[in-house]
Amino acid sequence: MFLFSRGDHYNNRLTGQDQQFSGRVSFVEGQLRFGDASVTLSNAKMADSGLFSCHFPHVEPRYTAYVRLSVIKGGPQRSTLTNRSEIKGAAPRPHTKFVDVTEKGVELRCEVGGAYPQPEVEWQDSKEKALPAAGPMFSTDSEGRYHVILSVYVTASGNYTCIARQKDIGHKIDDVFYVHENLFSKDTCTVHVSSTVMTAGLVLGWVVAGILALYIFGKWIKKRLSKESSRQEADSPQAGTPESSNSLIQIDDRSDDKKLKYVAC
């Protein structure tokens, strides 16, 4: 689009400017001393819309700034806000969802992503009344597009609308989320508690069953080893018992002065 380097730029001696910007970019060199490196694009067209970057290659550390240009037919701002999704950078339809049931009420969340310029995000009830909410969370991606998250707590059933507005481009888009009355009944809390207790009971049951199984298995192993030990003792030779039929047993029987020997084969 435009290049300034050590006093030279596209409007005097430098060449290489993109033809679509030729003769349409002006630059005030004297403002650089005040830190102003602005350029002015004349005869802007819708085709000029997009993300522009400004680089400072001779500054340490190197610095890059981004700006998104949105060129709108009929002027820079429209008094009537409507869905203009065809415009580049227009916020997409918000994504609304249920988060949790808390002491503050039912938490709802609205997410708007990929929008430029920065959108205003708001929750409204069924009467189109703005709802108080904590400050929105903003973030930007590498292309300078905004991502917004806005949460709110509601205490009654009904339709709730998240609205994203971009007044600079006359864009407005919304999404409706219905909160059912069952979320506010006592049974809801009971179900949550019962589910938690049931889960804890199942876990405890599995732990007890595992311990009992290990105990029974240990008893069985012990009994099995005891039987094996008894069988081995029964099969092994005992003291004073013939090892085979060929063994000799001598029995001395003394009666008075006589000694009798009995030999059994």
Tab-separated table of C-alpha atoms in Angstrom, residues 1-261:
chain	number	residue	atom	x	y	z
A	1	MET	CA	0.000	0.000	0.000
A	2	PHE	CA	2.651	2.537	1.061
A	3	LEU	CA	6.340	2.505	1.915
A	4	PHE	CA	8.491	5.145	3.611
A	5	SER	CA	12.211	4.476	4.020
A	6	ARG	CA	14.831	7.035	5.113
A	7	GLY	CA	13.080	9.986	3.489
A	8	ASP	CA	11.979	8.195	0.337
A	9	HIS	CA	8.462	6.865	-0.271
A	10	TYR	CA	6.085	5.806	-3.037
A	11	ASN	CA	4.995	9.385	-3.724
A	12	ASN	CA	8.501	10.630	-4.645
A	13	ARG	CA	11.314	8.251	-5.643
A	14	LEU	CA	10.381	4.710	-4.582
A	15	THR	CA	8.682	2.296	-6.958
A	16	GLY	CA	6.785	-0.948	-6.478
A	17	GLN	CA	3.475	0.291	-5.099
A	18	ASP	CA	0.427	-1.902	-5.733
A	19	GLN	CA	-1.442	-0.395	-8.695
A	20	GLN	CA	-4.808	-0.415	-6.890
A	21	PHE	CA	-3.422	2.152	-4.397
A	22	SER	CA	-1.433	4.237	-6.859
A	23	GLY	CA	-2.184	7.959	-6.470
A	24	ARG	CA	-4.669	7.372	-3.637
A	25	VAL	CA	-2.377	7.295	-0.574
A	26	SER	CA	-1.105	10.508	0.998
A	27	PHE	CA	1.468	10.856	3.760
A	28	VAL	CA	2.566	13.773	5.955
A	29	GLU	CA	6.278	13.242	6.519
A	30	GLY	CA	6.642	16.010	9.094
A	31	GLN	CA	4.421	14.170	11.577
A	32	LEU	CA	6.910	11.325	12.023
A	33	ARG	CA	8.860	13.326	14.603
A	34	PHE	CA	5.737	13.255	16.758
A	35	GLY	CA	5.300	9.500	16.344
A	36	ASP	CA	2.499	9.829	13.776
A	37	ALA	CA	2.946	7.510	10.771
A	38	SER	CA	-0.622	7.892	9.486
A	39	VAL	CA	-1.564	7.662	5.829
A	40	THR	CA	-4.767	8.747	4.159
A	41	LEU	CA	-6.532	6.597	1.547
A	42	SER	CA	-8.731	8.628	-0.774
A	43	ASN	CA	-11.582	7.430	-2.991
A	44	ALA	CA	-12.036	4.391	-0.766
A	45	LYS	CA	-13.860	1.441	-2.317
A	46	MET	CA	-15.515	-1.582	-0.735
A	47	ALA	CA	-12.769	-3.686	-2.316
A	48	ASP	CA	-10.264	-1.853	-0.065
A	49	SER	CA	-11.808	-3.437	3.036
A	50	GLY	CA	-9.454	-5.752	4.885
A	51	LEU	CA	-6.671	-6.028	7.436
A	52	PHE	CA	-3.673	-3.702	7.048
A	53	SER	CA	-0.363	-3.954	8.923
A	54	CYS	CA	2.211	-1.281	9.696
A	55	HIS	CA	5.822	-2.453	10.127
A	56	PHE	CA	8.755	-0.608	11.695
A	57	PRO	CA	11.775	-2.641	10.469
A	58	HIS	CA	14.434	-0.207	11.784
A	59	VAL	CA	13.110	-0.094	15.345
A	60	GLU	CA	14.477	-2.470	17.973
A	61	PRO	CA	12.669	-4.513	18.977
A	62	ARG	CA	10.748	-4.685	15.720
A	63	TYR	CA	7.145	-3.594	16.007
A	64	THR	CA	4.044	-4.326	13.915
A	65	ALA	CA	0.607	-2.744	14.308
A	66	TYR	CA	-2.634	-3.903	12.710
A	67	VAL	CA	-5.754	-2.048	11.623
A	68	ARG	CA	-8.824	-3.353	9.809
A	69	LEU	CA	-10.494	-1.128	7.239
A	70	SER	CA	-14.231	-1.503	6.601
A	71	VAL	CA	-15.599	0.478	3.669
A	72	ILE	CA	-19.408	0.710	3.711
A	73	LYS	CA	-21.675	1.781	0.944
A	74	GLY	CA	-23.568	4.947	1.847
A	75	GLY	CA	-21.264	6.371	4.535
A	76	PRO	CA	-19.112	5.429	7.507
A	77	GLN	CA	-22.022	4.745	9.871
A	78	ARG	CA	-25.650	3.744	9.490
A	79	SER	CA	-28.326	4.876	11.895
A	80	THR	CA	-30.390	1.719	11.307
A	81	LEU	CA	-28.837	-1.429	12.692
A	82	THR	CA	-29.705	-4.630	10.884
A	83	ASN	CA	-28.147	-7.921	9.866
A	84	ARG	CA	-25.343	-7.051	7.441
A	85	SER	CA	-23.497	-10.376	7.490
A	86	GLU	CA	-22.406	-9.793	3.891
A	87	ILE	CA	-19.947	-7.134	5.108
A	88	LYS	CA	-16.442	-8.372	5.738
A	89	GLY	CA	-15.736	-8.348	9.474
A	90	ALA	CA	-19.416	-8.423	10.469
A	91	ALA	CA	-19.963	-10.452	13.625
A	92	PRO	CA	-21.413	-13.932	13.042
A	93	ARG	CA	-24.500	-15.105	14.904
A	94	PRO	CA	-23.711	-15.340	18.645
A	95	HIS	CA	-23.336	-18.773	20.199
A	96	THR	CA	-25.453	-19.021	23.363
A	97	LYS	CA	-25.432	-21.899	25.837
A	98	PHE	CA	-26.382	-23.029	29.328
A	99	VAL	CA	-23.430	-23.253	31.737
A	100	ASP	CA	-24.652	-24.222	35.207
A	101	VAL	CA	-27.249	-23.827	37.977
A	102	THR	CA	-25.700	-21.790	40.803
A	103	GLU	CA	-26.767	-19.917	43.921
A	104	LYS	CA	-26.896	-16.742	41.794
A	105	GLY	CA	-29.253	-18.360	39.292
A	106	VAL	CA	-28.927	-20.084	35.931
A	107	GLU	CA	-25.693	-19.075	34.214
A	108	LEU	CA	-25.904	-18.387	30.471
A	109	ARG	CA	-22.956	-17.634	28.205
A	110	CYS	CA	-22.784	-15.787	24.894
A	111	GLU	CA	-19.764	-16.030	22.579
A	112	VAL	CA	-19.124	-13.836	19.539
A	113	GLY	CA	-16.025	-14.509	17.459
A	114	GLY	CA	-14.178	-13.204	14.415
A	115	ALA	CA	-15.622	-9.680	14.381
A	116	TYR	CA	-14.144	-6.325	13.358
A	117	PRO	CA	-14.634	-3.573	14.392
A	118	GLN	CA	-15.059	-4.509	18.047
A	119	PRO	CA	-18.692	-5.451	18.704
A	120	GLU	CA	-20.881	-4.464	21.628
A	121	VAL	CA	-22.446	-7.555	23.236
A	122	GLU	CA	-25.540	-7.448	25.458
A	123	TRP	CA	-28.045	-9.833	27.075
A	124	GLN	CA	-31.764	-8.913	27.086
A	125	ASP	CA	-34.824	-10.559	28.612
A	126	SER	CA	-38.104	-11.252	26.791
A	127	LYS	CA	-39.161	-7.605	27.388
A	128	GLU	CA	-36.013	-6.346	25.621
A	129	LYS	CA	-34.647	-5.067	28.897
A	130	ALA	CA	-30.855	-5.111	29.191
A	131	LEU	CA	-29.615	-7.501	31.875
A	132	PRO	CA	-26.800	-6.620	34.265
A	133	ALA	CA	-23.725	-8.722	33.562
A	134	ALA	CA	-20.079	-8.839	34.491
A	135	GLY	CA	-17.747	-7.076	32.105
A	136	PRO	CA	-17.262	-8.933	28.823
A	137	MET	CA	-13.989	-10.754	28.135
A	138	PHE	CA	-12.234	-9.590	24.957
A	139	SER	CA	-9.445	-11.209	22.973
A	140	THR	CA	-8.041	-10.771	19.460
A	141	ASP	CA	-6.609	-13.237	16.975
A	142	SER	CA	-3.567	-12.848	14.737
A	143	GLU	CA	-5.640	-10.915	12.190
A	144	GLY	CA	-6.935	-8.405	14.716
A	145	ARG	CA	-10.475	-9.815	14.857
A	146	TYR	CA	-12.283	-9.637	18.182
A	147	HIS	CA	-13.652	-12.520	20.225
A	148	VAL	CA	-16.092	-11.640	23.010
A	149	ILE	CA	-17.561	-13.716	25.867
A	150	LEU	CA	-20.376	-12.358	28.042
A	151	SER	CA	-22.031	-14.315	30.889
A	152	VAL	CA	-25.214	-13.525	32.794
A	153	TYR	CA	-27.255	-15.069	35.654
A	154	VAL	CA	-31.029	-15.309	35.297
A	155	THR	CA	-33.582	-16.236	37.961
A	156	ALA	CA	-36.718	-16.878	35.894
A	157	SER	CA	-37.699	-19.023	32.940
A	158	GLY	CA	-38.267	-17.528	29.493
A	159	ASN	CA	-36.476	-16.335	26.371
A	160	TYR	CA	-33.163	-14.509	26.695
A	161	THR	CA	-31.460	-12.803	23.764
A	162	CYS	CA	-27.756	-12.140	23.198
A	163	ILE	CA	-27.195	-9.234	20.814
A	164	ALA	CA	-23.987	-8.254	19.014
A	165	ARG	CA	-23.842	-4.726	17.580
A	166	GLN	CA	-21.276	-3.014	15.344
A	167	LYS	CA	-22.517	0.538	14.916
A	168	ASP	CA	-19.591	1.500	12.684
A	169	ILE	CA	-20.881	-0.789	9.950
A	170	GLY	CA	-24.581	-0.721	10.894
A	171	HIS	CA	-24.580	-4.419	11.798
A	172	LYS	CA	-26.743	-6.151	14.387
A	173	ILE	CA	-27.262	-9.855	14.933
A	174	ASP	CA	-28.674	-11.916	17.819
A	175	ASP	CA	-29.473	-15.365	19.135
A	176	VAL	CA	-32.271	-16.468	21.504
A	177	PHE	CA	-31.889	-19.009	24.318
A	178	TYR	CA	-34.869	-20.477	26.186
A	179	VAL	CA	-34.488	-21.257	29.901
A	180	HIS	CA	-36.922	-23.942	31.082
A	181	GLU	CA	-38.770	-23.531	34.386
A	182	ASN	CA	-37.558	-26.968	35.551
A	183	LEU	CA	-34.106	-25.466	36.080
A	184	PHE	CA	-35.506	-23.472	39.006
A	185	SER	CA	-37.436	-26.289	40.734
A	186	LYS	CA	-36.269	-27.983	43.931
A	187	ASP	CA	-36.265	-31.288	42.077
A	188	THR	CA	-33.426	-29.993	39.958
A	189	CYS	CA	-31.218	-29.574	43.026
A	190	THR	CA	-32.340	-32.976	44.296
A	191	VAL	CA	-31.414	-34.577	41.002
A	192	HIS	CA	-27.968	-32.968	41.097
A	193	VAL	CA	-27.381	-34.119	44.680
A	194	SER	CA	-28.792	-37.603	44.040
A	195	SER	CA	-26.561	-38.015	41.006
A	196	THR	CA	-23.521	-37.043	43.049
A	197	VAL	CA	-24.436	-39.405	45.886
A	198	MET	CA	-25.165	-42.215	43.444
A	199	THR	CA	-21.814	-41.750	41.739
A	200	ALA	CA	-19.994	-41.756	45.081
A	201	GLY	CA	-21.923	-44.875	46.153
A	202	LEU	CA	-21.009	-46.714	42.981
A	203	VAL	CA	-17.341	-45.875	43.380
A	204	LEU	CA	-17.374	-46.980	47.030
A	205	GLY	CA	-19.199	-50.184	46.073
A	206	TRP	CA	-16.585	-51.045	43.471
A	207	VAL	CA	-13.784	-50.429	45.966
A	208	VAL	CA	-15.408	-52.688	48.609
A	209	ALA	CA	-16.094	-55.382	46.001
A	210	GLY	CA	-12.474	-55.272	44.895
A	211	ILE	CA	-11.169	-55.607	48.453
A	212	LEU	CA	-13.579	-58.519	49.147
A	213	ALA	CA	-12.507	-60.293	45.951
A	214	LEU	CA	-8.834	-59.954	46.920
A	215	TYR	CA	-9.597	-61.331	50.411
A	216	ILE	CA	-11.478	-64.388	49.041
A	217	PHE	CA	-8.761	-65.033	46.473
A	218	GLY	CA	-6.105	-64.876	49.218
A	219	LYS	CA	-8.039	-67.359	51.380
A	220	TRP	CA	-8.387	-69.726	48.439
A	221	ILE	CA	-4.669	-69.550	47.654
A	222	LYS	CA	-3.818	-70.188	51.303
A	223	LYS	CA	-6.164	-73.203	51.437
A	224	ARG	CA	-4.761	-74.566	48.199
A	225	LEU	CA	-1.189	-74.276	49.457
A	226	SER	CA	-2.185	-75.987	52.718
A	227	LYS	CA	-3.668	-78.959	50.811
A	228	GLU	CA	-0.578	-79.262	48.639
A	229	SER	CA	1.641	-79.237	51.731
A	230	SER	CA	-0.436	-81.970	53.422
A	231	ARG	CA	-0.335	-84.161	50.309
A	232	GLN	CA	3.448	-83.850	50.066
A	233	GLU	CA	3.844	-84.807	53.727
A	234	ALA	CA	1.624	-87.869	53.226
A	235	ASP	CA	3.643	-89.054	50.231
A	236	SER	CA	7.096	-88.614	51.888
A	237	PRO	CA	8.637	-91.521	53.992
A	238	GLN	CA	8.250	-91.302	57.786
A	239	ALA	CA	10.718	-92.365	60.502
A	240	GLY	CA	10.290	-95.997	61.622
A	241	THR	CA	8.327	-96.943	58.479
A	242	PRO	CA	9.784	-99.410	55.923
A	243	GLU	CA	10.988	-97.681	52.824
A	244	SER	CA	10.263	-100.847	50.779
A	245	SER	CA	9.420	-104.502	51.087
A	246	ASN	CA	13.111	-105.404	51.106
A	247	SER	CA	13.831	-103.460	54.293
A	248	LEU	CA	14.864	-105.413	57.399
A	249	ILE	CA	13.379	-104.721	60.753
A	250	GLN	CA	15.044	-106.083	63.869
A	251	ILE	CA	13.062	-106.264	67.050
A	252	ASP	CA	14.812	-107.075	70.307
A	253	ASP	CA	12.779	-108.770	72.961
A	254	ARG	CA	14.593	-109.353	76.187
A	255	SER	CA	13.055	-111.775	78.667
A	256	ASP	CA	15.228	-112.604	81.633
A	257	ASP	CA	18.523	-113.705	80.247
A	258	LYS	CA	17.204	-114.676	76.861
A	259	LYS	CA	17.401	-112.426	73.816
A	260	LEU	CA	15.193	-113.257	70.864
A	261	LYS	CA	15.644	-111.748	67.450
